XYZ file of C-alpha atoms in Angstrom:
730
model
C 64.586 116.036 134.349
C 64.179 119.611 135.465
C 66.399 119.509 138.519
C 69.411 118.500 136.449
C 69.123 121.682 134.455
C 70.233 123.822 137.356
C 73.881 124.372 138.311
C 73.024 123.052 141.768
C 69.950 121.824 143.575
C 69.537 125.044 145.537
C 69.404 127.365 142.521
C 66.590 129.803 142.999
C 66.118 128.942 146.698
C 69.139 130.762 148.113
C 69.061 133.579 145.574
C 66.873 136.553 146.452
C 64.015 137.219 144.044
C 64.509 140.189 141.761
C 60.779 140.802 141.692
C 58.387 140.244 138.818
C 57.361 143.505 137.168
C 56.128 143.672 133.585
C 56.823 147.416 133.569
C 60.434 146.404 132.920
C 59.300 145.277 129.462
C 58.503 147.273 126.366
C 54.966 147.318 124.999
C 55.379 144.417 122.559
C 57.183 142.275 125.139
C 54.391 142.976 127.648
C 51.783 141.898 125.120
C 53.576 138.603 124.583
C 54.252 137.952 128.264
C 50.699 138.709 129.418
C 48.934 136.970 126.532
C 45.946 134.976 127.718
C 44.670 131.704 126.300
C 45.274 130.388 122.800
C 48.147 130.269 120.319
C 50.594 133.141 119.881
C 53.483 133.600 117.478
C 56.187 135.982 118.666
C 58.318 137.253 115.801
C 61.434 138.302 117.683
C 63.764 140.461 115.590
C 67.497 140.240 116.146
C 68.526 141.717 119.499
C 64.925 142.350 120.566
C 64.944 140.511 123.901
C 63.624 137.086 122.845
C 65.013 135.231 125.855
C 63.820 137.919 128.253
C 60.309 137.557 126.846
C 60.256 133.784 127.346
C 61.635 134.112 130.871
C 58.998 136.667 131.844
C 56.294 134.557 130.204
C 57.117 131.613 132.451
C 57.214 133.854 135.496
C 53.890 135.456 134.505
C 52.166 132.091 134.111
C 53.350 131.006 137.564
C 52.259 134.324 139.086
C 48.844 133.761 137.496
C 48.530 130.447 139.291
C 49.508 128.061 136.513
C 51.116 124.980 138.034
C 54.841 124.945 137.105
C 54.725 121.253 136.206
C 52.097 121.974 133.548
C 54.453 124.293 131.655
C 56.658 122.729 128.946
C 59.604 124.735 127.573
C 61.235 123.301 124.435
C 64.652 124.584 123.380
C 67.462 123.506 121.070
C 70.189 123.323 123.707
C 70.240 122.206 127.301
C 72.146 125.368 128.167
C 69.366 127.602 126.811
C 66.760 125.806 128.919
C 69.002 125.980 131.978
C 69.562 129.714 131.607
C 65.881 130.534 131.079
C 64.656 128.449 134.007
C 67.303 129.939 136.281
C 66.370 133.478 135.239
C 62.682 132.732 135.767
C 63.454 131.495 139.260
C 65.267 134.769 139.975
C 62.109 136.670 139.070
C 59.659 134.595 141.087
C 61.802 133.593 144.039
C 61.095 129.964 143.222
C 63.467 127.420 141.771
C 61.122 126.637 138.867
C 62.350 123.104 139.294
C 58.926 121.725 138.497
C 58.828 123.372 135.063
C 59.572 120.841 132.356
C 62.338 122.464 130.349
C 64.741 120.901 127.914
C 65.515 119.968 124.342
C 63.105 118.135 122.061
C 65.182 114.971 122.390
C 65.472 115.092 126.190
C 61.738 115.682 126.551
C 60.995 112.808 124.201
C 63.193 110.508 126.275
C 61.236 111.396 129.416
C 57.839 110.915 127.800
C 58.663 107.697 125.964
C 59.891 106.029 129.126
C 56.597 106.921 130.777
C 54.153 106.411 127.903
C 56.044 104.325 125.351
C 54.122 101.183 126.317
C 51.250 102.518 124.215
C 53.470 101.755 121.201
C 54.807 98.505 122.601
C 58.019 100.257 123.624
C 59.376 99.248 127.015
C 60.762 101.806 129.420
C 64.162 100.106 129.478
C 65.270 101.102 125.989
C 68.814 102.330 125.471
C 69.625 105.541 123.618
C 72.589 105.195 121.291
C 74.722 108.130 120.235
C 76.074 108.835 116.777
C 79.200 106.739 117.349
C 77.164 103.717 118.449
C 74.830 104.097 115.461
C 77.742 104.210 113.032
C 79.202 101.130 114.703
C 75.989 99.218 114.006
C 76.053 100.395 110.387
C 79.619 99.089 110.074
C 78.598 95.753 111.547
C 75.704 95.474 109.100
C 77.923 96.378 106.135
C 80.174 93.437 106.959
C 77.412 90.957 107.749
C 75.592 91.819 104.516
C 78.771 91.389 102.492
C 78.851 95.049 101.473
C 82.308 95.756 102.827
C 85.584 93.958 102.955
C 88.924 93.570 101.313
C 89.034 95.115 97.855
C 85.489 96.475 98.039
C 84.776 100.167 97.713
C 81.622 101.066 99.582
C 80.431 104.325 101.200
C 81.488 104.872 104.790
C 79.337 104.477 107.861
C 79.350 108.261 108.280
C 77.803 108.939 104.892
C 75.229 106.159 105.318
C 74.232 107.515 108.717
C 73.941 111.035 107.282
C 71.520 109.732 104.662
C 69.383 107.777 107.138
C 69.252 110.733 109.515
C 68.510 113.136 106.676
C 65.331 111.217 105.887
C 63.934 112.078 109.305
C 65.254 115.588 109.751
C 64.738 116.804 106.188
C 61.590 114.784 105.493
C 62.990 113.606 102.179
C 63.325 110.237 100.505
C 66.573 108.320 100.566
C 66.720 108.458 96.781
C 66.363 112.258 96.645
C 69.080 112.767 99.250
C 71.513 110.567 97.348
C 70.821 112.137 93.970
C 70.963 115.708 95.304
C 74.062 115.464 97.477
C 75.933 112.268 96.569
C 75.064 111.556 92.937
C 78.283 109.568 92.516
C 76.861 107.044 95.009
C 73.620 106.443 93.082
C 74.664 102.851 92.261
C 74.355 102.003 95.982
C 70.762 103.200 96.536
C 69.396 99.638 96.747
C 72.158 98.740 99.209
C 71.273 101.778 101.325
C 67.661 100.587 101.455
C 68.837 97.149 102.585
C 71.007 98.641 105.331
C 68.142 100.868 106.454
C 65.813 97.886 106.830
C 68.362 95.827 108.769
C 69.356 98.831 110.902
C 65.728 99.343 111.923
C 65.299 95.649 112.734
C 68.548 95.552 114.719
C 67.446 98.446 116.924
C 64.027 96.943 117.572
C 65.486 93.549 118.463
C 67.969 95.066 120.910
C 65.787 97.782 122.469
C 67.797 100.653 121.007
C 66.746 104.139 119.929
C 68.976 106.630 118.140
C 68.479 110.391 118.318
C 66.195 110.463 115.286
C 64.066 107.649 116.715
C 63.319 109.834 119.729
C 61.493 112.299 117.486
C 59.855 109.631 115.336
C 58.496 107.679 118.315
C 57.350 110.819 120.128
C 55.428 111.847 117.025
C 53.953 108.366 116.709
C 52.953 108.400 120.382
C 50.934 111.593 119.898
C 49.561 110.753 116.456
C 48.689 107.058 116.864
C 47.698 106.637 120.517
C 44.645 108.549 121.684
C 45.143 107.617 125.353
C 48.816 108.696 125.282
C 47.962 111.968 123.553
C 45.231 112.711 126.089
C 47.534 111.967 129.029
C 50.380 114.122 127.716
C 48.260 117.033 126.499
C 46.302 117.222 129.736
C 49.582 117.251 131.654
C 51.013 120.233 129.750
C 48.578 123.130 129.603
C 51.108 125.639 128.222
C 53.751 124.950 125.578
C 56.622 127.384 124.939
C 59.061 126.843 122.061
C 62.307 128.764 121.527
C 63.951 129.343 118.094
C 60.914 128.020 116.263
C 62.404 128.943 112.888
C 64.971 126.173 113.442
C 62.444 123.349 113.846
C 62.188 120.624 111.243
C 58.884 119.307 109.973
C 58.505 116.487 112.503
C 59.240 118.860 115.405
C 56.584 121.294 114.166
C 54.080 118.456 113.928
C 54.946 117.376 117.475
C 54.231 120.907 118.715
C 50.882 120.899 116.919
C 49.913 117.566 118.459
C 51.051 118.636 121.954
C 48.534 121.492 121.856
C 45.609 119.116 121.399
C 42.681 120.232 123.498
C 43.925 123.674 124.546
C 46.092 125.326 121.839
C 48.023 127.234 124.519
C 51.193 127.452 122.471
C 53.705 130.283 122.333
C 56.443 129.903 119.752
C 59.210 132.483 119.558
C 61.499 132.916 116.581
C 62.524 135.042 113.637
C 61.789 133.992 110.083
C 64.588 136.347 108.950
C 67.119 134.223 110.853
C 66.175 130.828 109.418
C 69.543 129.681 108.003
C 69.857 125.994 108.876
C 68.050 124.175 106.062
C 71.136 121.971 105.602
C 70.392 120.555 109.071
C 66.741 119.991 108.221
C 65.289 123.245 109.583
C 62.154 124.160 107.628
C 61.667 127.903 107.075
C 57.999 127.311 106.277
C 57.215 126.045 109.792
C 57.205 129.550 111.218
C 55.430 130.969 108.160
C 52.609 128.413 108.304
C 52.085 128.629 112.083
C 49.049 130.945 111.738
C 47.450 128.399 109.392
C 48.235 125.462 111.673
C 46.754 127.377 114.595
C 43.782 129.347 113.206
C 43.214 132.555 115.123
C 46.805 132.690 116.360
C 47.883 136.074 117.631
C 51.029 137.498 116.026
C 53.216 139.810 118.114
C 56.347 141.427 116.673
C 59.322 142.404 118.814
C 60.941 145.181 116.791
C 62.766 147.298 119.377
C 66.435 146.363 119.194
C 68.773 146.589 122.200
C 71.979 145.682 120.369
C 72.765 147.844 117.355
C 72.789 151.497 116.363
C 69.999 152.807 114.144
C 72.183 153.196 111.018
C 73.077 149.494 111.255
C 69.440 148.556 111.798
C 68.309 150.638 108.830
C 70.667 148.723 106.564
C 69.662 145.332 107.964
C 66.000 146.239 107.481
C 66.802 146.994 103.845
C 68.569 143.639 103.386
C 65.491 141.671 104.405
C 62.937 144.023 102.841
C 63.265 142.339 99.446
C 62.611 138.835 100.802
C 59.876 137.139 98.812
C 58.229 135.618 101.904
C 58.460 137.144 105.352
C 56.714 138.651 108.344
C 57.240 142.338 107.708
C 58.929 144.112 110.592
C 61.151 147.126 111.089
C 63.868 147.024 113.714
C 64.510 150.241 115.589
C 66.371 151.452 118.653
C 65.861 154.309 121.059
C 69.630 154.758 121.314
C 70.739 157.805 119.354
C 73.842 158.240 117.221
C 76.065 155.818 115.395
C 77.832 155.856 112.051
C 76.512 154.420 108.829
C 77.829 150.978 107.798
C 80.692 151.072 105.316
C 80.714 149.208 102.007
C 84.306 148.771 100.872
C 85.313 147.414 97.461
C 88.850 146.097 97.133
C 90.852 145.284 94.023
C 91.119 141.586 94.874
C 91.162 139.120 97.778
C 94.620 140.215 98.907
C 93.660 143.885 98.965
C 90.490 143.007 100.865
C 92.529 141.097 103.453
C 94.984 144.003 103.839
C 92.140 146.478 104.323
C 90.543 144.369 107.065
C 93.878 143.839 108.843
C 94.733 147.563 108.587
C 91.327 148.599 109.948
C 91.603 146.135 112.835
C 94.994 147.641 113.726
C 93.518 151.159 113.569
C 90.556 150.237 115.755
C 92.822 148.656 118.349
C 94.899 151.821 118.481
C 91.698 153.760 119.032
C 90.835 151.563 122.011
C 88.532 148.847 120.661
C 89.553 145.504 122.214
C 90.302 142.867 119.615
C 87.884 140.510 121.366
C 85.112 142.954 120.449
C 85.793 142.507 116.735
C 84.817 139.694 114.395
C 85.215 138.870 110.721
C 82.361 136.855 109.227
C 82.170 135.028 105.904
C 79.911 132.756 103.874
C 82.248 129.750 103.605
C 85.341 128.680 105.523
C 87.723 129.066 102.584
C 86.742 132.731 102.065
C 89.010 133.663 104.966
C 92.183 131.964 103.672
C 93.795 135.173 102.380
C 92.902 137.008 105.570
C 94.370 134.226 107.708
C 97.666 134.552 105.869
C 97.615 138.332 106.293
C 96.874 138.122 110.027
C 99.563 135.489 110.504
C 102.144 137.664 108.766
C 101.346 140.492 111.199
C 101.355 138.304 114.304
C 97.684 139.009 115.037
C 96.196 136.115 116.996
C 92.797 134.863 115.923
C 90.357 132.073 116.598
C 88.532 130.537 113.662
C 85.080 129.110 114.138
C 83.335 127.046 111.489
C 85.235 125.597 108.569
C 88.896 124.660 108.774
C 92.042 126.707 108.576
C 93.876 126.307 105.291
C 96.297 123.633 106.512
C 93.868 121.637 108.678
C 91.974 119.692 105.991
C 93.480 116.269 105.344
C 93.213 116.451 101.555
C 94.879 119.869 101.477
C 97.663 118.578 103.720
C 98.143 115.735 101.259
C 98.770 118.082 98.327
C 100.910 120.500 100.323
C 103.158 117.587 101.316
C 104.354 117.203 97.714
C 105.116 120.905 97.443
C 106.885 121.013 100.802
C 109.386 118.310 99.886
C 110.367 120.377 96.839
C 111.382 123.137 99.249
C 112.797 120.819 101.910
C 113.542 117.271 100.641
C 114.295 116.131 104.216
C 110.794 116.957 105.488
C 110.035 113.549 107.017
C 106.500 114.514 108.037
C 105.556 115.263 104.435
C 107.372 112.184 103.122
C 105.544 109.999 105.615
C 102.196 111.352 104.450
C 103.065 110.735 100.790
C 104.354 107.200 101.342
C 101.323 106.133 103.359
C 99.146 106.902 100.331
C 100.723 103.940 98.521
C 98.871 100.619 98.601
C 100.470 98.033 100.923
C 102.658 100.633 102.636
C 102.080 100.968 106.352
C 103.764 102.971 109.065
C 106.668 100.533 109.586
C 107.439 100.303 105.867
C 107.286 104.066 105.510
C 109.772 104.474 108.369
C 112.192 102.004 106.743
C 112.062 103.959 103.486
C 112.556 107.260 105.311
C 115.593 105.872 107.118
C 117.202 105.106 103.743
C 116.371 108.228 101.748
C 116.949 110.533 104.706
C 120.689 109.729 104.600
C 120.970 110.834 100.977
C 122.029 114.207 99.627
C 118.988 113.983 97.334
C 116.095 112.095 98.974
C 113.940 112.328 95.837
C 116.673 110.677 93.739
C 117.239 108.121 96.512
C 113.565 107.195 96.454
C 113.792 106.651 92.674
C 116.607 104.146 93.293
C 114.838 102.379 96.190
C 114.244 98.647 95.585
C 110.626 98.094 96.555
C 109.092 94.610 96.912
C 106.609 93.497 94.221
C 103.582 94.385 96.367
C 104.051 98.142 96.006
C 106.713 98.418 93.298
C 104.275 99.710 90.653
C 102.840 102.302 93.010
C 106.321 103.578 93.843
C 107.145 103.821 90.133
C 104.100 106.058 89.556
C 105.122 108.228 92.511
C 108.665 108.616 91.184
C 107.354 109.582 87.746
C 105.157 112.233 89.357
C 108.039 113.640 91.419
C 110.172 113.870 88.280
C 107.447 115.887 86.538
C 106.976 118.190 89.507
C 110.733 118.897 89.672
C 111.053 119.988 86.055
C 112.848 123.348 85.859
C 110.927 126.484 84.949
C 107.545 125.417 86.356
C 105.474 128.048 88.143
C 103.946 127.153 91.529
C 100.582 126.807 89.788
C 102.048 124.390 87.235
C 103.642 122.371 90.011
C 100.283 122.166 91.752
C 98.690 120.905 88.528
C 101.424 118.284 88.173
C 100.759 117.090 91.729
C 97.046 116.796 90.986
C 97.662 114.579 87.931
C 99.179 112.005 90.305
C 97.036 112.711 93.370
C 93.594 112.786 91.713
C 92.957 108.993 91.649
C 94.372 108.648 95.178
C 92.179 111.516 96.350
C 89.012 109.945 94.919
C 89.872 106.616 96.527
C 90.764 107.904 99.994
C 87.883 110.372 100.207
C 85.438 108.354 98.126
C 82.359 109.356 100.138
C 82.618 113.099 99.662
C 85.425 113.862 97.230
C 83.160 116.102 95.064
C 82.672 118.381 98.065
C 86.354 118.279 99.041
C 87.389 119.085 95.475
C 86.046 122.614 95.994
C 88.682 123.132 98.690
C 91.423 122.018 96.321
C 90.070 124.433 93.712
C 90.490 127.205 96.264
C 94.130 126.219 96.868
C 94.659 126.144 93.118
C 93.314 129.683 92.916
C 95.417 130.794 95.874
C 98.706 129.408 94.585
C 98.115 131.108 91.228
C 98.875 134.427 92.890
C 102.440 133.417 93.849
C 105.573 133.769 91.734
C 107.687 131.369 93.785
C 106.881 128.227 95.727
C 108.872 129.202 98.821
C 106.633 132.204 99.495
C 103.499 130.095 99.158
C 104.815 127.382 101.489
C 105.960 129.970 104.022
C 102.551 131.630 104.063
C 100.597 128.401 104.448
C 102.968 127.186 107.169
C 102.304 130.219 109.357
C 99.750 128.637 111.646
C 98.345 130.810 114.455
C 100.819 130.937 117.393
C 100.101 129.002 120.534
C 98.146 130.926 123.150
C 101.205 131.868 125.202
C 103.185 132.969 122.146
C 100.265 134.950 120.786
C 99.851 136.773 124.066
C 103.531 137.671 124.129
C 103.439 138.951 120.553
C 100.248 140.958 120.690
C 99.360 141.553 124.323
C 96.274 139.394 123.856
C 96.667 137.710 127.227
C 94.259 140.352 128.540
C 92.565 141.423 125.333
C 91.582 138.075 123.833
C 91.638 137.115 120.165
C 90.051 138.261 116.967
C 87.184 135.991 115.929
C 87.004 134.684 112.381
C 83.754 132.832 111.871
C 81.381 131.467 109.324
C 78.051 133.235 109.599
C 76.331 130.005 110.608
C 78.652 129.691 113.600
C 78.140 133.347 114.576
C 74.368 133.217 114.984
C 73.342 134.309 118.469
C 76.608 136.208 119.071
C 77.436 139.914 118.852
C 80.465 142.227 118.719
C 81.100 145.971 118.706
C 82.708 145.800 115.275
C 81.837 143.301 112.556
C 83.426 142.828 109.139
C 81.529 140.753 106.585
C 83.914 139.831 103.768
C 83.565 138.260 100.339
C 80.326 140.043 99.444
C 80.934 139.755 95.714
C 78.526 138.620 93.058
C 79.226 134.937 92.513
C 80.335 134.433 96.107
C 77.397 135.714 98.100
C 75.072 134.136 97.220
C 77.157 131.229 96.089
C 77.683 130.825 92.375
C 74.928 128.981 90.523
C 72.390 129.757 93.246
C 69.119 130.302 91.418
C 66.291 132.540 92.640
C 64.142 130.461 94.942
C 64.341 129.018 98.449
C 68.133 128.724 98.529
C 68.529 132.282 97.209
C 66.265 133.569 99.973
C 68.174 131.655 102.639
C 71.380 133.276 101.396
C 69.683 136.654 101.849
C 68.753 135.727 105.410
C 72.342 134.657 105.998
C 73.567 138.153 105.165
C 70.888 139.597 107.450
C 72.123 137.429 110.329
C 75.708 138.554 109.685
C 74.865 142.255 109.648
C 72.751 142.071 112.813
C 75.735 140.780 114.813
C 77.242 144.318 114.876
C 76.639 146.681 117.778
C 78.503 149.854 116.769
C 80.345 149.476 113.466
C 79.697 147.356 110.395
C 82.025 146.908 107.408
C 80.844 145.089 104.284
C 83.703 144.293 101.914
C 84.149 142.539 98.591
C 86.844 141.954 95.957
C 86.153 143.381 92.495
C 88.426 140.906 90.807
C 88.294 137.196 91.509
C 90.582 134.482 90.233
C 88.651 131.401 89.180
C 89.965 127.848 89.788
C 91.232 127.773 86.194
C 93.242 130.915 87.049
C 91.276 133.356 84.957
C 90.613 136.806 86.349
C 86.954 137.660 86.591
C 85.782 141.219 87.173
C 82.774 141.260 89.462
C 80.619 143.628 91.452
C 78.991 143.699 94.845
C 76.542 141.037 95.942
C 73.041 141.340 94.454
C 71.772 141.680 98.017
C 73.853 144.827 98.479
C 72.828 146.116 95.066
C 69.226 146.200 96.270
C 70.082 148.588 99.122
C 69.819 152.346 98.694
C 73.349 153.851 98.647
C 72.121 156.420 101.176
C 72.106 153.733 103.872
C 75.870 153.212 103.787
C 79.121 155.022 103.194
C 81.200 153.898 100.260
C 84.711 153.330 101.551
C 87.908 152.374 99.796
C 90.749 150.015 100.537
C 94.366 151.189 100.097
C 94.643 149.251 96.839
C 91.030 149.551 95.731
C 91.720 151.568 92.618
C 95.090 150.150 91.601
C 94.947 148.727 88.116
C 91.194 149.341 87.822
C 89.424 151.740 85.531
C 87.096 154.432 86.782
C 84.359 152.699 84.832
C 84.770 149.495 86.812
C 84.694 151.543 90.048
C 81.235 152.710 89.135
C 80.011 149.117 89.294
C 80.046 149.301 93.077
C 76.973 151.576 93.041
C 74.806 150.375 90.199
C 72.366 152.888 88.819
C 68.794 151.693 89.153
C 66.667 151.301 86.077
C 63.044 152.301 86.784
C 60.948 149.201 87.353
C 58.435 150.538 84.867
C 61.003 150.184 82.099
C 60.327 146.504 81.495
C 61.947 144.940 78.429
C 61.651 141.271 77.510
C 65.000 139.634 76.812
C 65.522 136.263 75.155
C 68.505 133.962 74.470
C 70.386 134.936 71.333
C 69.475 138.617 71.571
C 72.335 141.049 70.863
C 72.750 143.765 73.529
C 75.143 146.484 74.566
C 76.162 147.451 78.111
C 77.625 150.938 78.815
C 80.671 149.398 80.545
C 81.048 145.879 79.173
C 80.210 146.685 75.563
C 78.447 144.346 73.117
C 77.300 140.870 74.083
C 74.849 138.043 73.474
C 72.113 136.912 75.856
C 72.831 133.320 76.900
C 69.956 132.559 79.284
C 67.344 133.975 81.651
C 68.348 132.341 84.995
C 65.622 133.981 87.064
C 63.193 136.868 87.474
C 64.744 140.186 86.386
C 68.102 138.477 85.778
C 69.890 137.790 82.499
C 73.119 135.932 81.677
C 75.134 137.591 78.900
C 78.374 136.671 77.150
C 80.283 139.899 76.512
C 82.862 139.961 73.756
C 85.526 141.587 75.945
C 84.532 140.583 79.469
C 83.159 137.040 79.201
C 80.018 135.745 80.927
C 78.173 137.921 83.442
C 74.810 137.618 85.152
C 73.112 141.002 85.524
C 70.042 142.205 87.394
C 67.727 144.060 85.046
C 66.751 146.580 87.722
C 70.348 147.861 87.664
C 71.865 147.033 84.291
C 71.333 149.569 81.503
C 71.117 147.296 78.484
C 70.511 148.436 74.932
C 69.087 145.936 72.461
C 71.131 146.087 69.231
C 69.900 143.008 67.419
């Protein structure tokens, strides 16, 4: 197992040792590396040398005479284990090939093949990947009569997500369905049936999926005393990387592995726990001291990445977390400018500001590859993508899809594109294939006929379809006639498309259409800002140039590309300059997020984003947002930014930040704090007055120190009582 982790079998043997010297570490790192016996929790702040600490810990243990084969390093990627073992070998002059290092799943595979007989599991089992598992689910659906011609049943992908979610999120099948796929509630009994048959099928054929590896490893340690004794006596020291990302079963495995010695070092950062949707349990790292009584807690707070002004702001972001290990990041590097908070009039102005600033920074010598734009959700970058495309600035998007890459968005855009270009065969083909009983050959025959006409839409209306799909074609022709009516705005044309497409959409994307509908809402919002359809189609058609073209346009053959990334995809990375966009109330955290665990994870998400910046940090937000129903909503900065002292950042402005906005609305970007001692109890129905929004009525109390108010002139707003100056008038 260990040898395969190295680039080649001689790694560490032919390389000269760098020499092991703990004086190369700071005081906190030394304390962690040289820790003696017993459990230790290392809270490693962003950029504080987490990997370096683990590497030196392994080297220290070997230098102290601990047998390499008795050390177990658990990571979340094979690459992380490979890098750490290689670096440890550089320090000690040994290959460290006898250290057991790898992912939870790889380690489980090794141990189950050796000790699985204690559970009646033979060593010859086969591990199936996700594709194989979904194939079995498909087979079972057919054999159980749950799928077939004319039957609408959830896909193998959704079923597998639910079965896997039970293990990784430690939740019941029923809860997962009701929370995330409520429209599939009628199939809960069928899901249970598939789960039972899936389990039996694997047992009968000697198969384990990825989740089984964790389940059986846990069972091996929990149910078999002899197996537990053998394994725990073999590994005298357990090291775990990124402990905040473990799920409940992984944390329990770690606890069981330490049986008899408790020599466990886990390294992680509670402030960077952002993967609950994958099953990561934030409370694992918080409860570690209770699981291991007497555990030593060491905090790595010296940062080697960012300037102090950036660190001061990131410390303030996490300071208000309801549950945390308190720490204060600092750096010995002097200088640096304060982060900039920049309000913009709307999404378009925000996109123009970011693009302008990127151009300025490049002129000043910052390589574009050293800049990144981060955002909460993939669709938050749509306006920026269009702006960058229009300027010929090459970018790479990570996490989420570009505007035109989602299948359901391509479907809708196809209708709009044929209005601009009726001979667009690609769009016609997509539209025709949505009809029942129309396949690729039939679609091509239709295209051959209508493509010869001066008016393909009229030619389609006259096309003589066979009875099998005649009714479907009639509905399509009626929809096209409505969409072509003169005088319609692009937004009205979009709505007309959706009247026809909605039932098709729900049928094609039955498993997750509620989630996909949010993307269509974003397109609806986007198109509402256009006066003519041609401009909208042109903008959405401007995909990023191919690599060679981009290099020719921008000189990026040497410089690289700008990174656009969701925050989740940016974790572990860093850049000289970071922009975090969309930091508006109602967007970050996401709308309808209530105070509680999800609210706190959103706070940690912003913390992760801000700690990616080395030298410069820009935090931007639109002050006016268009809702999916095309109403303009005036908003302010994210509640997480509102909690930060204005002295920790500079208030910037975008070129269009004040256009069309009153001075009063500008003042919303730096809310005045109401003393916490001034506590007033608010209740639904109470009449209040706000100095900017005027009179209103309290609708609800959504959370601590928060109140939802309907204002006569400004509609519904949720305000934080530590900032809003409300006067009770009745």
